[in-house]
Amino acid sequence: MSRPVDAASLVILRGDPQAPDVLLGRRRDTARFMPGAYVFPGGAVDPPDIDLGNSPEWQGTRFHAAAIRETWEETGLMIAAEGPLPDCAPRDNPFFARLETDGRVPAAGDLRYIVRAITPEPSPIRFDTRFFLAPESVASGEAHAVGELPEVMWVPAAQALTSDRLRGVTKFVLSQALELWLDRERLDSPSRPIRLFTWVDGTRLIQKQAQEDGLL
């Protein structure tokens, strides 16, 4: 049984609150995990993300850091605010080097934690992923294909929910994002529980979990 790897992903929406578009990327057909599927930008938590999340100079967790970094690496969109970059951030890393040059720091406060999903045990590759939501308005740059995603596009969210190129967990996360997108007060509430999505003995299990518990 493989232990799930900590990961983070970011749902980015734009446009009409009643009918927004969502940013999706297509994974390579040769990818070891979810080949050919359409996904949100994201990936595994790296050591620099852990260091930044542990820094008292920054208000965020390793998951916020990973979601913002992976989004920039895969789509070119940067979510950052003016401010000094903590000393723990490696300046030889392209992401942190860009932030240092621009005099900016990852803007964890622009993200809202909405879903946690754990890949079921039978899978040889497993992730324990924290999904966040943010509006395109907080990002700078133009979304384009970079790195692991050969194609990046804005898709009507309603259309994405019916596409057979999105896996069940991706559709579940998107449905949660759309529900919260229409209720800003609930989205912004720190007491709002998130949904934990996983499978147990072949049965889909969805539970509620406190936000702080999922970000430990």
XYZ file of C-alpha atoms in Angstrom:
216
model
C 0.000 0.000 0.000
C 1.498 3.336 -1.054
C 1.322 6.368 1.189
C -0.440 9.344 -0.433
C 1.791 12.277 -1.311
C 0.747 15.744 -0.129
C -0.407 17.842 -3.070
C -2.340 21.023 -3.850
C -4.468 22.215 -6.750
C -6.212 25.452 -7.680
C -9.627 25.980 -9.266
C -9.677 29.344 -11.053
C -13.003 30.778 -12.214
C -13.817 33.885 -14.218
C -16.776 35.655 -15.779
C -20.473 35.589 -14.985
C -21.049 34.240 -11.440
C -24.068 32.361 -12.775
C -22.148 30.821 -15.673
C -18.387 31.125 -15.110
C -15.519 29.664 -17.088
C -12.974 27.396 -15.413
C -9.279 27.042 -16.207
C -8.355 23.482 -17.162
C -5.228 21.824 -18.461
C -4.851 18.579 -20.371
C -2.428 16.052 -18.948
C -0.104 14.289 -21.367
C -1.284 10.953 -22.689
C 1.972 9.474 -21.368
C 1.504 10.800 -17.814
C 1.725 8.157 -15.087
C -1.214 9.666 -13.195
C -4.542 10.446 -14.918
C -3.125 10.385 -18.490
C -5.026 12.532 -20.972
C -7.431 13.850 -18.350
C -8.432 17.495 -17.993
C -7.422 18.810 -14.594
C -6.910 21.954 -12.552
C -3.318 23.202 -12.246
C -1.548 21.621 -9.307
C 0.944 19.052 -8.101
C 2.936 17.648 -5.237
C 4.122 19.754 -2.311
C 7.871 20.380 -2.672
C 10.435 21.066 0.092
C 10.500 24.855 -0.592
C 6.714 24.911 -0.125
C 7.133 23.260 3.268
C 9.813 25.769 4.269
C 7.648 28.705 3.227
C 4.617 27.278 5.001
C 6.638 26.937 8.201
C 8.005 30.476 7.998
C 6.596 32.946 10.568
C 7.186 35.654 7.949
C 4.447 34.304 5.676
C 0.734 33.844 6.269
C -0.042 30.569 4.532
C 0.544 26.820 4.571
C 2.673 24.522 2.436
C -0.480 23.727 0.479
C -1.146 27.381 -0.367
C 2.470 27.694 -1.487
C 2.307 24.574 -3.662
C -0.999 25.577 -5.285
C 0.317 29.024 -6.234
C 3.703 27.724 -7.406
C 2.239 24.888 -9.479
C -0.288 27.231 -11.071
C 2.503 29.531 -12.202
C 4.664 26.646 -13.424
C 1.821 25.073 -15.422
C -0.176 28.064 -16.670
C 1.958 31.183 -16.261
C -0.590 32.808 -13.942
C 0.955 34.390 -10.845
C -0.993 35.009 -7.642
C 1.180 37.295 -5.556
C 1.165 40.521 -3.563
C 3.765 43.177 -2.874
C 6.044 42.273 -0.016
C 9.409 40.822 0.961
C 10.038 37.180 0.170
C 11.007 35.198 3.302
C 14.671 34.241 3.533
C 13.806 30.525 3.435
C 12.606 30.746 -0.183
C 15.348 29.417 -2.513
C 16.354 32.137 -4.952
C 17.733 29.566 -7.409
C 14.195 28.239 -7.940
C 12.603 29.934 -11.018
C 9.321 30.583 -9.197
C 10.904 32.243 -6.194
C 13.466 34.028 -8.374
C 10.595 35.624 -10.298
C 8.936 36.711 -7.063
C 12.209 38.158 -5.768
C 12.703 40.123 -8.985
C 9.173 41.512 -8.823
C 9.328 42.304 -5.090
C 6.365 40.078 -4.421
C 5.305 37.140 -2.260
C 2.716 34.374 -2.846
C -0.732 35.731 -1.920
C -2.138 32.929 0.213
C -4.975 35.191 1.327
C -6.451 35.148 -2.180
C -7.105 31.398 -2.014
C -10.036 29.645 -0.349
C -9.726 26.014 0.719
C -12.726 23.991 -0.513
C -12.041 20.250 -0.929
C -9.607 17.556 0.159
C -9.344 14.400 -1.965
C -7.335 11.252 -1.266
C -6.566 8.787 -4.061
C -7.904 5.324 -3.102
C -5.519 2.623 -1.915
C -5.588 0.337 -4.998
C -3.918 3.077 -7.059
C -0.109 2.688 -7.342
C 0.202 6.489 -7.318
C -1.678 8.259 -4.552
C -2.129 11.910 -3.606
C -3.665 13.662 -0.625
C -4.697 16.833 -2.420
C -6.023 20.090 -1.001
C -8.069 22.019 -3.547
C -8.374 25.792 -3.392
C -10.582 28.283 -5.234
C -9.649 31.732 -6.542
C -11.048 34.209 -9.078
C -8.969 35.017 -12.144
C -8.996 38.662 -11.046
C -6.360 37.984 -8.366
C -3.905 36.537 -10.905
C -1.513 38.368 -13.193
C -0.442 37.176 -16.619
C -2.180 35.294 -19.409
C -2.903 31.597 -19.034
C -0.950 29.452 -21.484
C 0.481 25.948 -21.709
C 3.673 25.558 -19.705
C 5.494 22.559 -18.280
C 3.505 19.388 -17.718
C 0.276 20.554 -19.348
C 0.530 20.618 -23.175
C -2.805 22.411 -23.422
C -4.443 25.006 -21.147
C -7.869 26.487 -21.823
C -10.842 28.323 -20.373
C -13.960 26.166 -20.560
C -17.562 26.968 -19.581
C -17.888 25.284 -16.197
C -21.286 23.817 -17.060
C -19.762 22.202 -20.137
C -16.837 20.837 -18.132
C -19.198 19.095 -15.724
C -20.589 16.990 -18.579
C -17.270 16.190 -20.263
C -15.984 12.625 -20.225
C -12.433 14.025 -20.110
C -12.905 15.045 -16.472
C -12.621 12.362 -13.802
C -15.228 11.999 -11.085
C -13.133 13.702 -8.428
C -12.471 16.679 -10.718
C -16.186 17.086 -11.393
C -16.920 16.853 -7.674
C -14.391 19.576 -6.869
C -15.762 21.786 -9.641
C -19.334 21.332 -8.419
C -18.265 22.386 -4.925
C -16.423 25.398 -6.349
C -19.467 26.515 -8.321
C -21.732 26.194 -5.301
C -19.418 28.340 -3.182
C -18.798 30.785 -6.035
C -22.402 31.934 -5.657
C -22.186 32.361 -1.877
C -19.241 34.619 -1.091
C -20.067 34.944 2.594
C -19.999 31.185 3.031
C -16.871 30.849 0.893
C -14.986 33.364 3.034
C -16.083 31.889 6.377
C -13.202 30.206 8.276
C -15.761 28.027 10.074
C -17.078 26.560 6.809
C -16.247 22.837 6.699
C -14.611 21.440 3.587
C -15.558 18.198 1.875
C -13.196 15.224 2.151
C -13.546 12.995 -0.920
C -12.149 9.454 -1.003
C -13.010 5.811 -1.596
C -13.216 3.055 1.029
C -13.549 -0.580 -0.062
C -14.719 0.518 -3.499
C -17.374 2.880 -2.165
C -17.177 6.652 -2.600
C -17.059 8.422 0.747
C -17.650 12.146 1.263
C -17.205 13.602 4.737
C -17.040 17.039 6.303
C -13.791 18.261 7.834
C -12.756 21.479 9.562
C -10.552 23.653 7.364
C -7.747 23.793 9.914
C -7.645 19.993 10.223
C -7.128 19.541 6.503
C -4.250 22.026 6.353
C -2.089 20.481 9.066
